[in-house]
Amino acid sequence: MFIEVLKYSLIAIFTLTLVCAAVNSIRSHRSAHPATTGVYRSWTNIWMGAMLIVLALILMFVFSGSTLAIVVEAFFLLVGAYNLFAGLRNRSHYARLQQQAEGRSPHPSSPSV
């Protein structure tokens, strides 16, 4: 019973991450400013990484422990973790660029010129 509820909740989380990745991808293509485009693309990477990690977890519960299934699950986990951390790193970089483009200082204690 618990495993069935876990499977369905993972499928719901997978659907949520899929929709969020698609929305941010569309936003990045429609954005005119390069820094804003970078922020949306980094969020797309974050959601795609989360989606791949959730997909690997779903595969762990659905398929038996064959060698091929374990290799595919490990691959999805590694690629998902890489996308997640790369998206987080890129988001901080593009958020700083976006703040500078809007005229705000990235650090509140830095003197304004």
mmCIF file of N, CA, C and O in Angstrom:
data_model
loop_
_atom_site.group_PDB
_atom_site.id
_atom_site.type_symbol
_atom_site.label_atom_id
_atom_site.label_comp_id
_atom_site.label_asym_id
_atom_site.label_seq_id
_atom_site.Cartn_x
_atom_site.Cartn_y
_atom_site.Cartn_z
ATOM 1 N N MET A 1 0.819 -1.199 0.000
ATOM 2 C CA MET A 1 0.000 0.000 0.000
ATOM 3 C C MET A 1 0.861 1.260 0.000
ATOM 4 O O MET A 1 0.622 2.169 -0.768
ATOM 5 N N PHE A 2 1.868 1.286 0.880
ATOM 6 C CA PHE A 2 2.736 2.457 0.972
ATOM 7 C C PHE A 2 3.521 2.658 -0.320
ATOM 8 O O PHE A 2 3.702 3.799 -0.769
ATOM 9 N N ILE A 3 3.959 1.561 -0.934
ATOM 10 C CA ILE A 3 4.730 1.653 -2.173
ATOM 11 C C ILE A 3 3.865 2.218 -3.300
ATOM 12 O O ILE A 3 4.336 3.018 -4.107
ATOM 13 N N GLU A 4 2.601 1.825 -3.346
ATOM 14 C CA GLU A 4 1.700 2.343 -4.377
ATOM 15 C C GLU A 4 1.489 3.850 -4.210
ATOM 16 O O GLU A 4 1.495 4.593 -5.184
ATOM 17 N N VAL A 5 1.308 4.287 -2.984
ATOM 18 C CA VAL A 5 1.140 5.723 -2.723
ATOM 19 C C VAL A 5 2.418 6.466 -3.090
ATOM 20 O O VAL A 5 2.377 7.553 -3.687
ATOM 21 N N LEU A 6 3.562 5.874 -2.776
ATOM 22 C CA LEU A 6 4.843 6.490 -3.117
ATOM 23 C C LEU A 6 5.016 6.588 -4.627
ATOM 24 O O LEU A 6 5.478 7.624 -5.140
ATOM 25 N N LYS A 7 4.638 5.552 -5.353
ATOM 26 C CA LYS A 7 4.730 5.577 -6.823
ATOM 27 C C LYS A 7 3.878 6.706 -7.399
ATOM 28 O O LYS A 7 4.345 7.477 -8.249
ATOM 29 N N TYR A 8 2.638 6.812 -6.938
ATOM 30 C CA TYR A 8 1.755 7.842 -7.477
ATOM 31 C C TYR A 8 2.202 9.249 -7.083
ATOM 32 O O TYR A 8 2.066 10.188 -7.864
ATOM 33 N N SER A 9 2.743 9.391 -5.894
ATOM 34 C CA SER A 9 3.244 10.714 -5.506
ATOM 35 C C SER A 9 4.488 11.074 -6.321
ATOM 36 O O SER A 9 4.666 12.239 -6.703
ATOM 37 N N LEU A 10 5.349 10.097 -6.626
ATOM 38 C CA LEU A 10 6.510 10.366 -7.471
ATOM 39 C C LEU A 10 6.086 10.726 -8.894
ATOM 40 O O LEU A 10 6.689 11.597 -9.525
ATOM 41 N N ILE A 11 5.038 10.084 -9.385
ATOM 42 C CA ILE A 11 4.531 10.427 -10.714
ATOM 43 C C ILE A 11 3.957 11.843 -10.720
ATOM 44 O O ILE A 11 4.153 12.606 -11.676
ATOM 45 N N ALA A 12 3.288 12.239 -9.639
ATOM 46 C CA ALA A 12 2.766 13.606 -9.537
ATOM 47 C C ALA A 12 3.907 14.618 -9.477
ATOM 48 O O ALA A 12 3.846 15.673 -10.130
ATOM 49 N N ILE A 13 4.953 14.304 -8.724
ATOM 50 C CA ILE A 13 6.113 15.199 -8.648
ATOM 51 C C ILE A 13 6.804 15.275 -10.007
ATOM 52 O O ILE A 13 7.241 16.346 -10.437
ATOM 53 N N PHE A 14 6.903 14.143 -10.695
ATOM 54 C CA PHE A 14 7.492 14.130 -12.036
ATOM 55 C C PHE A 14 6.707 15.030 -12.979
ATOM 56 O O PHE A 14 7.287 15.807 -13.747
ATOM 57 N N THR A 15 5.378 14.957 -12.923
ATOM 58 C CA THR A 15 4.535 15.791 -13.773
ATOM 59 C C THR A 15 4.720 17.267 -13.440
ATOM 60 O O THR A 15 4.811 18.109 -14.338
ATOM 61 N N LEU A 16 4.806 17.590 -12.161
ATOM 62 C CA LEU A 16 5.028 18.972 -11.741
ATOM 63 C C LEU A 16 6.364 19.503 -12.257
ATOM 64 O O LEU A 16 6.434 20.621 -12.786
ATOM 65 N N THR A 17 7.431 18.716 -12.122
ATOM 66 C CA THR A 17 8.740 19.165 -12.606
ATOM 67 C C THR A 17 8.756 19.288 -14.121
ATOM 68 O O THR A 17 9.396 20.191 -14.666
ATOM 69 N N LEU A 18 8.035 18.416 -14.804
ATOM 70 C CA LEU A 18 7.941 18.493 -16.263
ATOM 71 C C LEU A 18 7.275 19.793 -16.695
ATOM 72 O O LEU A 18 7.765 20.488 -17.593
ATOM 73 N N VAL A 19 6.170 20.137 -16.045
ATOM 74 C CA VAL A 19 5.452 21.371 -16.377
ATOM 75 C C VAL A 19 6.307 22.600 -16.055
ATOM 76 O O VAL A 19 6.391 23.539 -16.855
ATOM 77 N N CYS A 20 6.977 22.593 -14.917
ATOM 78 C CA CYS A 20 7.821 23.734 -14.543
ATOM 79 C C CYS A 20 8.992 23.899 -15.509
ATOM 80 O O CYS A 20 9.352 25.030 -15.874
ATOM 81 N N ALA A 21 9.601 22.804 -15.935
ATOM 82 C CA ALA A 21 10.694 22.883 -16.903
ATOM 83 C C ALA A 21 10.196 23.433 -18.233
ATOM 84 O O ALA A 21 10.857 24.268 -18.857
ATOM 85 N N ALA A 22 9.032 23.000 -18.666
ATOM 86 C CA ALA A 22 8.478 23.481 -19.932
ATOM 87 C C ALA A 22 8.136 24.965 -19.857
ATOM 88 O O ALA A 22 8.425 25.726 -20.794
ATOM 89 N N VAL A 23 7.545 25.399 -18.750
ATOM 90 C CA VAL A 23 7.174 26.809 -18.593
ATOM 91 C C VAL A 23 8.422 27.690 -18.605
ATOM 92 O O VAL A 23 8.461 28.724 -19.291
ATOM 93 N N ASN A 24 9.458 27.287 -17.880
ATOM 94 C CA ASN A 24 10.674 28.097 -17.856
ATOM 95 C C ASN A 24 11.404 28.070 -19.192
ATOM 96 O O ASN A 24 12.028 29.062 -19.575
ATOM 97 N N SER A 25 11.315 26.981 -19.919
ATOM 98 C CA SER A 25 11.911 26.927 -21.247
ATOM 99 C C SER A 25 11.209 27.892 -22.192
ATOM 100 O O SER A 25 11.859 28.615 -22.959
ATOM 101 N N ILE A 26 9.892 27.910 -22.140
ATOM 102 C CA ILE A 26 9.129 28.841 -22.976
ATOM 103 C C ILE A 26 9.445 30.279 -22.591
ATOM 104 O O ILE A 26 9.639 31.138 -23.454
ATOM 105 N N ARG A 27 9.530 30.553 -21.287
ATOM 106 C CA ARG A 27 9.858 31.902 -20.829
ATOM 107 C C ARG A 27 11.241 32.327 -21.315
ATOM 108 O O ARG A 27 11.442 33.485 -21.671
ATOM 109 N N SER A 28 12.198 31.397 -21.310
ATOM 110 C CA SER A 28 13.550 31.755 -21.741
ATOM 111 C C SER A 28 13.595 32.080 -23.225
ATOM 112 O O SER A 28 14.355 32.954 -23.645
ATOM 113 N N HIS A 29 12.776 31.400 -24.015
ATOM 114 C CA HIS A 29 12.764 31.686 -25.447
ATOM 115 C C HIS A 29 12.036 32.983 -25.771
ATOM 116 O O HIS A 29 12.318 33.605 -26.793
ATOM 117 N N ARG A 30 11.127 33.394 -24.921
ATOM 118 C CA ARG A 30 10.369 34.627 -25.164
ATOM 119 C C ARG A 30 11.014 35.858 -24.539
ATOM 120 O O ARG A 30 10.590 36.975 -24.820
ATOM 121 N N SER A 31 12.017 35.667 -23.711
ATOM 122 C CA SER A 31 12.641 36.796 -23.028
ATOM 123 C C SER A 31 13.555 37.558 -23.983
ATOM 124 O O SER A 31 14.245 36.969 -24.815
ATOM 125 N N ALA A 32 13.566 38.868 -23.834
ATOM 126 C CA ALA A 32 14.375 39.714 -24.724
ATOM 127 C C ALA A 32 15.750 40.011 -24.133
ATOM 128 O O ALA A 32 16.717 40.174 -24.872
ATOM 129 N N HIS A 33 15.859 40.076 -22.823
ATOM 130 C CA HIS A 33 17.121 40.439 -22.174
ATOM 131 C C HIS A 33 17.963 39.188 -21.938
ATOM 132 O O HIS A 33 17.456 38.180 -21.439
ATOM 133 N N PRO A 34 19.257 39.230 -22.271
ATOM 134 C CA PRO A 34 20.100 38.030 -22.120
ATOM 135 C C PRO A 34 20.218 37.526 -20.683
ATOM 136 O O PRO A 34 20.255 36.310 -20.455
ATOM 137 N N ALA A 35 20.275 38.423 -19.712
ATOM 138 C CA ALA A 35 20.400 37.986 -18.321
ATOM 139 C C ALA A 35 19.120 37.287 -17.856
ATOM 140 O O ALA A 35 19.172 36.266 -17.162
ATOM 141 N N THR A 36 17.979 37.809 -18.259
ATOM 142 C CA THR A 36 16.711 37.175 -17.903
ATOM 143 C C THR A 36 16.575 35.820 -18.594
ATOM 144 O O THR A 36 16.110 34.854 -17.985
ATOM 145 N N THR A 37 17.028 35.751 -19.830
ATOM 146 C CA THR A 37 17.026 34.476 -20.545
ATOM 147 C C THR A 37 17.890 33.455 -19.813
ATOM 148 O O THR A 37 17.510 32.296 -19.657
ATOM 149 N N GLY A 38 19.056 33.883 -19.338
ATOM 150 C CA GLY A 38 19.936 32.985 -18.599
ATOM 151 C C GLY A 38 19.327 32.495 -17.299
ATOM 152 O O GLY A 38 19.493 31.330 -16.925
ATOM 153 N N VAL A 39 18.624 33.381 -16.607
ATOM 154 C CA VAL A 39 17.965 32.978 -15.355
ATOM 155 C C VAL A 39 16.902 31.920 -15.632
ATOM 156 O O VAL A 39 16.837 30.896 -14.943
ATOM 157 N N TYR A 40 16.083 32.148 -16.658
ATOM 158 C CA TYR A 40 15.044 31.166 -16.983
ATOM 159 C C TYR A 40 15.643 29.845 -17.458
ATOM 160 O O TYR A 40 15.134 28.773 -17.142
ATOM 161 N N ARG A 41 16.726 29.892 -18.224
ATOM 162 C CA ARG A 41 17.366 28.648 -18.668
ATOM 163 C C ARG A 41 17.990 27.902 -17.502
ATOM 164 O O ARG A 41 17.993 26.669 -17.483
ATOM 165 N N SER A 42 18.535 28.635 -16.536
ATOM 166 C CA SER A 42 19.091 27.959 -15.369
ATOM 167 C C SER A 42 17.978 27.295 -14.557
ATOM 168 O O SER A 42 18.161 26.188 -14.044
ATOM 169 N N TRP A 43 16.812 27.950 -14.446
ATOM 170 C CA TRP A 43 15.680 27.305 -13.762
ATOM 171 C C TRP A 43 15.209 26.078 -14.528
ATOM 172 O O TRP A 43 14.800 25.071 -13.936
ATOM 173 N N THR A 44 15.283 26.145 -15.870
ATOM 174 C CA THR A 44 14.947 24.966 -16.664
ATOM 175 C C THR A 44 15.890 23.827 -16.340
ATOM 176 O O THR A 44 15.473 22.676 -16.188
ATOM 177 N N ASN A 45 17.194 24.116 -16.205
ATOM 178 C CA ASN A 45 18.170 23.086 -15.836
ATOM 179 C C ASN A 45 17.867 22.505 -14.454
ATOM 180 O O ASN A 45 17.993 21.294 -14.250
ATOM 181 N N ILE A 46 17.511 23.358 -13.528
ATOM 182 C CA ILE A 46 17.206 22.892 -12.172
ATOM 183 C C ILE A 46 16.007 21.940 -12.208
ATOM 184 O O ILE A 46 16.042 20.855 -11.621
ATOM 185 N N TRP A 47 14.947 22.341 -12.902
ATOM 186 C CA TRP A 47 13.757 21.493 -12.978
ATOM 187 C C TRP A 47 14.026 20.213 -13.752
ATOM 188 O O TRP A 47 13.502 19.148 -13.405
ATOM 189 N N MET A 48 14.851 20.289 -14.807
ATOM 190 C CA MET A 48 15.190 19.075 -15.559
ATOM 191 C C MET A 48 16.013 18.113 -14.700
ATOM 192 O O MET A 48 15.831 16.894 -14.771
ATOM 193 N N GLY A 49 16.931 18.655 -13.904
ATOM 194 C CA GLY A 49 17.703 17.802 -13.003
ATOM 195 C C GLY A 49 16.815 17.120 -11.984
ATOM 196 O O GLY A 49 16.952 15.912 -11.730
ATOM 197 N N ALA A 50 15.895 17.876 -11.407
ATOM 198 C CA ALA A 50 14.957 17.280 -10.445
ATOM 199 C C ALA A 50 14.083 16.234 -11.124
ATOM 200 O O ALA A 50 13.804 15.169 -10.552
ATOM 201 N N MET A 51 13.679 16.513 -12.352
ATOM 202 C CA MET A 51 12.845 15.570 -13.084
ATOM 203 C C MET A 51 13.595 14.261 -13.346
ATOM 204 O O MET A 51 13.028 13.173 -13.180
ATOM 205 N N LEU A 52 14.856 14.336 -13.723
ATOM 206 C CA LEU A 52 15.631 13.121 -13.970
ATOM 207 C C LEU A 52 15.864 12.326 -12.685
ATOM 208 O O LEU A 52 15.844 11.091 -12.698
ATOM 209 N N ILE A 53 16.074 13.019 -11.587
ATOM 210 C CA ILE A 53 16.258 12.325 -10.306
ATOM 211 C C ILE A 53 14.968 11.610 -9.905
ATOM 212 O O ILE A 53 14.990 10.452 -9.481
ATOM 213 N N VAL A 54 13.830 12.284 -10.067
ATOM 214 C CA VAL A 54 12.550 11.665 -9.749
ATOM 215 C C VAL A 54 12.280 10.487 -10.691
ATOM 216 O O VAL A 54 11.769 9.441 -10.267
ATOM 217 N N LEU A 55 12.639 10.641 -11.962
ATOM 218 C CA LEU A 55 12.463 9.539 -12.907
ATOM 219 C C LEU A 55 13.294 8.326 -12.501
ATOM 220 O O LEU A 55 12.824 7.188 -12.586
ATOM 221 N N ALA A 56 14.514 8.558 -12.033
ATOM 222 C CA ALA A 56 15.342 7.447 -11.558
ATOM 223 C C ALA A 56 14.699 6.767 -10.349
ATOM 224 O O ALA A 56 14.730 5.539 -10.236
ATOM 225 N N LEU A 57 14.115 7.552 -9.458
ATOM 226 C CA LEU A 57 13.439 6.966 -8.302
ATOM 227 C C LEU A 57 12.214 6.155 -8.722
ATOM 228 O O LEU A 57 11.944 5.083 -8.170
ATOM 229 N N ILE A 58 11.480 6.653 -9.712
ATOM 230 C CA ILE A 58 10.335 5.900 -10.220
ATOM 231 C C ILE A 58 10.798 4.574 -10.811
ATOM 232 O O ILE A 58 10.201 3.521 -10.565
ATOM 233 N N LEU A 59 11.865 4.610 -11.583
ATOM 234 C CA LEU A 59 12.381 3.383 -12.191
ATOM 235 C C LEU A 59 12.845 2.389 -11.134
ATOM 236 O O LEU A 59 12.743 1.177 -11.337
ATOM 237 N N MET A 60 13.349 2.881 -10.017
ATOM 238 C CA MET A 60 13.783 1.978 -8.944
ATOM 239 C C MET A 60 12.609 1.191 -8.361
ATOM 240 O O MET A 60 12.772 0.042 -7.961
ATOM 241 N N PHE A 61 11.443 1.820 -8.303
ATOM 242 C CA PHE A 61 10.281 1.144 -7.737
ATOM 243 C C PHE A 61 9.533 0.294 -8.751
ATOM 244 O O PHE A 61 8.838 -0.653 -8.386
ATOM 245 N N VAL A 62 9.637 0.620 -10.032
ATOM 246 C CA VAL A 62 8.863 -0.081 -11.056
ATOM 247 C C VAL A 62 9.570 -1.332 -11.553
ATOM 248 O O VAL A 62 8.969 -2.391 -11.669
ATOM 249 N N PHE A 63 10.865 -1.221 -11.870
ATOM 250 C CA PHE A 63 11.581 -2.337 -12.470
ATOM 251 C C PHE A 63 12.348 -3.131 -11.432
ATOM 252 O O PHE A 63 12.738 -2.615 -10.389
ATOM 253 N N SER A 64 12.591 -4.375 -11.765
ATOM 254 C CA SER A 64 13.363 -5.226 -10.858
ATOM 255 C C SER A 64 14.841 -4.859 -10.956
ATOM 256 O O SER A 64 15.242 -4.053 -11.790
ATOM 257 N N GLY A 65 15.648 -5.464 -10.150
ATOM 258 C CA GLY A 65 17.056 -5.115 -10.054
ATOM 259 C C GLY A 65 17.942 -5.729 -11.110
ATOM 260 O O GLY A 65 19.004 -6.255 -10.793
ATOM 261 N N SER A 66 17.550 -5.666 -12.385
ATOM 262 C CA SER A 66 18.411 -6.178 -13.435
ATOM 263 C C SER A 66 19.589 -5.220 -13.639
ATOM 264 O O SER A 66 19.537 -4.044 -13.260
ATOM 265 N N THR A 67 20.627 -5.707 -14.254
ATOM 266 C CA THR A 67 21.835 -4.906 -14.446
ATOM 267 C C THR A 67 21.560 -3.694 -15.326
ATOM 268 O O THR A 67 22.010 -2.585 -15.028
ATOM 269 N N LEU A 68 20.826 -3.888 -16.390
ATOM 270 C CA LEU A 68 20.517 -2.781 -17.288
ATOM 271 C C LEU A 68 19.691 -1.709 -16.585
ATOM 272 O O LEU A 68 19.943 -0.506 -16.751
ATOM 273 N N ALA A 69 18.721 -2.113 -15.784
ATOM 274 C CA ALA A 69 17.891 -1.138 -15.061
ATOM 275 C C ALA A 69 18.732 -0.339 -14.072
ATOM 276 O O ALA A 69 18.565 0.879 -13.948
ATOM 277 N N ILE A 70 19.661 -0.999 -13.397
ATOM 278 C CA ILE A 70 20.519 -0.306 -12.437
ATOM 279 C C ILE A 70 21.432 0.688 -13.145
ATOM 280 O O ILE A 70 21.639 1.813 -12.669
ATOM 281 N N VAL A 71 21.953 0.318 -14.298
ATOM 282 C CA VAL A 71 22.824 1.220 -15.061
ATOM 283 C C VAL A 71 22.037 2.445 -15.535
ATOM 284 O O VAL A 71 22.513 3.585 -15.428
ATOM 285 N N VAL A 72 20.831 2.234 -16.033
ATOM 286 C CA VAL A 72 20.001 3.350 -16.500
ATOM 287 C C VAL A 72 19.614 4.251 -15.332
ATOM 288 O O VAL A 72 19.663 5.490 -15.444
ATOM 289 N N GLU A 73 19.250 3.676 -14.203
ATOM 290 C CA GLU A 73 18.903 4.477 -13.024
ATOM 291 C C GLU A 73 20.089 5.291 -12.547
ATOM 292 O O GLU A 73 19.953 6.476 -12.214
ATOM 293 N N ALA A 74 21.267 4.687 -12.513
ATOM 294 C CA ALA A 74 22.467 5.413 -12.087
ATOM 295 C C ALA A 74 22.799 6.532 -13.062
ATOM 296 O O ALA A 74 23.178 7.637 -12.644
ATOM 297 N N PHE A 75 22.629 6.272 -14.346
ATOM 298 C CA PHE A 75 22.882 7.308 -15.353
ATOM 299 C C PHE A 75 21.928 8.487 -15.174
ATOM 300 O O PHE A 75 22.345 9.654 -15.204
ATOM 301 N N PHE A 76 20.639 8.195 -14.992
ATOM 302 C CA PHE A 76 19.662 9.269 -14.776
ATOM 303 C C PHE A 76 19.966 10.048 -13.497
ATOM 304 O O PHE A 76 19.815 11.277 -13.466
ATOM 305 N N LEU A 77 20.378 9.368 -12.449
ATOM 306 C CA LEU A 77 20.739 10.052 -11.202
ATOM 307 C C LEU A 77 21.934 10.975 -11.409
ATOM 308 O O LEU A 77 21.935 12.118 -10.935
ATOM 309 N N LEU A 78 22.967 10.509 -12.106
ATOM 310 C CA LEU A 78 24.157 11.327 -12.329
ATOM 311 C C LEU A 78 23.859 12.536 -13.211
ATOM 312 O O LEU A 78 24.270 13.662 -12.890
ATOM 313 N N VAL A 79 23.155 12.317 -14.303
ATOM 314 C CA VAL A 79 22.825 13.433 -15.193
ATOM 315 C C VAL A 79 21.883 14.414 -14.496
ATOM 316 O O VAL A 79 22.033 15.638 -14.630
ATOM 317 N N GLY A 80 20.946 13.907 -13.718
ATOM 318 C CA GLY A 80 20.038 14.778 -12.980
ATOM 319 C C GLY A 80 20.755 15.610 -11.936
ATOM 320 O O GLY A 80 20.505 16.806 -11.794
ATOM 321 N N ALA A 81 21.689 14.990 -11.210
ATOM 322 C CA ALA A 81 22.456 15.736 -10.208
ATOM 323 C C ALA A 81 23.330 16.789 -10.876
ATOM 324 O O ALA A 81 23.449 17.923 -10.385
ATOM 325 N N TYR A 82 23.928 16.442 -12.016
ATOM 326 C CA TYR A 82 24.751 17.414 -12.732
ATOM 327 C C TYR A 82 23.908 18.595 -13.202
ATOM 328 O O TYR A 82 24.309 19.752 -13.042
ATOM 329 N N ASN A 83 22.736 18.326 -13.787
ATOM 330 C CA ASN A 83 21.856 19.407 -14.235
ATOM 331 C C ASN A 83 21.401 20.275 -13.066
ATOM 332 O O ASN A 83 21.336 21.501 -13.186
ATOM 333 N N LEU A 84 21.095 19.654 -11.957
ATOM 334 C CA LEU A 84 20.640 20.389 -10.781
ATOM 335 C C LEU A 84 21.722 21.345 -10.282
ATOM 336 O O LEU A 84 21.478 22.543 -10.088
ATOM 337 N N PHE A 85 22.926 20.846 -10.103
ATOM 338 C CA PHE A 85 24.001 21.698 -9.584
ATOM 339 C C PHE A 85 24.469 22.720 -10.612
ATOM 340 O O PHE A 85 24.790 23.857 -10.255
ATOM 341 N N ALA A 86 24.493 22.366 -11.890
ATOM 342 C CA ALA A 86 24.859 23.341 -12.918
ATOM 343 C C ALA A 86 23.808 24.448 -13.006
ATOM 344 O O ALA A 86 24.145 25.621 -13.166
ATOM 345 N N GLY A 87 22.547 24.077 -12.876
ATOM 346 C CA GLY A 87 21.488 25.082 -12.901
ATOM 347 C C GLY A 87 21.566 26.025 -11.714
ATOM 348 O O GLY A 87 21.358 27.229 -11.847
ATOM 349 N N LEU A 88 21.889 25.487 -10.535
ATOM 350 C CA LEU A 88 22.034 26.344 -9.354
ATOM 351 C C LEU A 88 23.208 27.302 -9.515
ATOM 352 O O LEU A 88 23.113 28.489 -9.168
ATOM 353 N N ARG A 89 24.313 26.800 -10.044
ATOM 354 C CA ARG A 89 25.482 27.659 -10.259
ATOM 355 C C ARG A 89 25.166 28.742 -11.291
ATOM 356 O O ARG A 89 25.490 29.924 -11.088
ATOM 357 N N ASN A 90 24.530 28.363 -12.392
ATOM 358 C CA ASN A 90 24.201 29.338 -13.432
ATOM 359 C C ASN A 90 23.167 30.348 -12.959
ATOM 360 O O ASN A 90 23.220 31.516 -13.343
ATOM 361 N N ARG A 91 22.234 29.912 -12.117
ATOM 362 C CA ARG A 91 21.219 30.840 -11.625
ATOM 363 C C ARG A 91 21.832 31.960 -10.804
ATOM 364 O O ARG A 91 21.479 33.125 -10.952
ATOM 365 N N SER A 92 22.800 31.620 -9.954
ATOM 366 C CA SER A 92 23.426 32.668 -9.154
ATOM 367 C C SER A 92 24.217 33.625 -10.040
ATOM 368 O O SER A 92 24.222 34.834 -9.810
ATOM 369 N N HIS A 93 24.860 33.100 -11.077
ATOM 370 C CA HIS A 93 25.628 33.954 -11.987
ATOM 371 C C HIS A 93 24.703 34.911 -12.749
ATOM 372 O O HIS A 93 24.947 36.118 -12.799
ATOM 373 N N TYR A 94 23.644 34.377 -13.334
ATOM 374 C CA TYR A 94 22.741 35.219 -14.117
ATOM 375 C C TYR A 94 21.895 36.129 -13.243
ATOM 376 O O TYR A 94 21.497 37.213 -13.677
ATOM 377 N N ALA A 95 21.632 35.750 -12.014
ATOM 378 C CA ALA A 95 20.900 36.634 -11.108
ATOM 379 C C ALA A 95 21.741 37.866 -10.782
ATOM 380 O O ALA A 95 21.210 38.980 -10.710
ATOM 381 N N ARG A 96 23.057 37.657 -10.602
ATOM 382 C CA ARG A 96 23.943 38.815 -10.385
ATOM 383 C C ARG A 96 23.975 39.714 -11.611
ATOM 384 O O ARG A 96 23.934 40.938 -11.499
ATOM 385 N N LEU A 97 24.056 39.119 -12.802
ATOM 386 C CA LEU A 97 24.046 39.923 -14.026
ATOM 387 C C LEU A 97 22.733 40.686 -14.181
ATOM 388 O O LEU A 97 22.729 41.845 -14.610
ATOM 389 N N GLN A 98 21.644 40.047 -13.824
ATOM 390 C CA GLN A 98 20.338 40.698 -13.919
ATOM 391 C C GLN A 98 20.240 41.859 -12.941
ATOM 392 O O GLN A 98 19.707 42.914 -13.277
ATOM 393 N N GLN A 99 20.761 41.687 -11.729
ATOM 394 C CA GLN A 99 20.746 42.776 -10.755
ATOM 395 C C GLN A 99 21.598 43.944 -11.227
ATOM 396 O O GLN A 99 21.220 45.104 -11.075
ATOM 397 N N GLN A 100 22.745 43.653 -11.815
ATOM 398 C CA GLN A 100 23.607 44.726 -12.321
ATOM 399 C C GLN A 100 22.949 45.445 -13.495
ATOM 400 O O GLN A 100 23.080 46.660 -13.635
ATOM 401 N N ALA A 101 22.237 44.726 -14.332
ATOM 402 C CA ALA A 101 21.564 45.345 -15.474
ATOM 403 C C ALA A 101 20.419 46.235 -15.027
ATOM 404 O O ALA A 101 20.113 47.232 -15.674
ATOM 405 N N GLU A 102 19.787 45.887 -13.920
ATOM 406 C CA GLU A 102 18.690 46.700 -13.396
ATOM 407 C C GLU A 102 19.189 47.866 -12.565
ATOM 408 O O GLU A 102 18.406 48.654 -12.072
ATOM 409 N N GLY A 103 20.491 47.963 -12.383
ATOM 410 C CA GLY A 103 21.063 49.077 -11.660
ATOM 411 C C GLY A 103 21.186 48.877 -10.176
ATOM 412 O O GLY A 103 21.575 49.785 -9.450
ATOM 413 N N ARG A 104 20.878 47.689 -9.696
ATOM 414 C CA ARG A 104 21.007 47.400 -8.274
ATOM 415 C C ARG A 104 22.383 46.832 -7.995
ATOM 416 O O ARG A 104 22.967 46.137 -8.813
ATOM 417 N N SER A 105 22.880 47.112 -6.846
ATOM 418 C CA SER A 105 24.165 46.572 -6.437
ATOM 419 C C SER A 105 23.982 45.133 -5.964
ATOM 420 O O SER A 105 23.031 44.831 -5.251
ATOM 421 N N PRO A 106 24.890 44.210 -6.342
ATOM 422 C CA PRO A 106 24.725 42.824 -5.902
ATOM 423 C C PRO A 106 24.955 42.635 -4.413
ATOM 424 O O PRO A 106 24.468 41.694 -3.822
ATOM 425 N N HIS A 107 25.707 43.543 -3.774
ATOM 426 C CA HIS A 107 25.960 43.459 -2.343
ATOM 427 C C HIS A 107 25.418 44.711 -1.676
ATOM 428 O O HIS A 107 25.747 45.817 -2.062
ATOM 429 N N PRO A 108 24.592 44.573 -0.638
ATOM 430 C CA PRO A 108 23.987 45.757 -0.018
ATOM 431 C C PRO A 108 25.001 46.653 0.687
ATOM 432 O O PRO A 108 24.770 47.825 0.858
ATOM 433 N N SER A 109 26.154 46.115 1.088
ATOM 434 C CA SER A 109 27.121 46.916 1.815
ATOM 435 C C SER A 109 28.091 47.632 0.885
ATOM 436 O O SER A 109 28.907 48.427 1.358
ATOM 437 N N SER A 110 28.063 47.377 -0.407
ATOM 438 C CA SER A 110 29.003 48.025 -1.312
ATOM 439 C C SER A 110 28.557 49.452 -1.576
ATOM 440 O O SER A 110 27.371 49.735 -1.711
ATOM 441 N N PRO A 111 29.510 50.365 -1.649
ATOM 442 C CA PRO A 111 29.147 51.763 -1.865
ATOM 443 C C PRO A 111 28.670 51.986 -3.299
ATOM 444 O O PRO A 111 29.156 51.370 -4.239
ATOM 445 N N SER A 112 27.677 52.865 -3.453
ATOM 446 C CA SER A 112 27.179 53.169 -4.798
ATOM 447 C C SER A 112 28.031 54.272 -5.396
ATOM 448 O O SER A 112 28.501 55.181 -4.721
ATOM 449 N N VAL A 113 28.210 54.192 -6.690
ATOM 450 C CA VAL A 113 29.066 55.150 -7.393
ATOM 451 C C VAL A 113 28.227 56.159 -8.109
ATOM 452 O O VAL A 113 27.215 55.951 -8.630
#
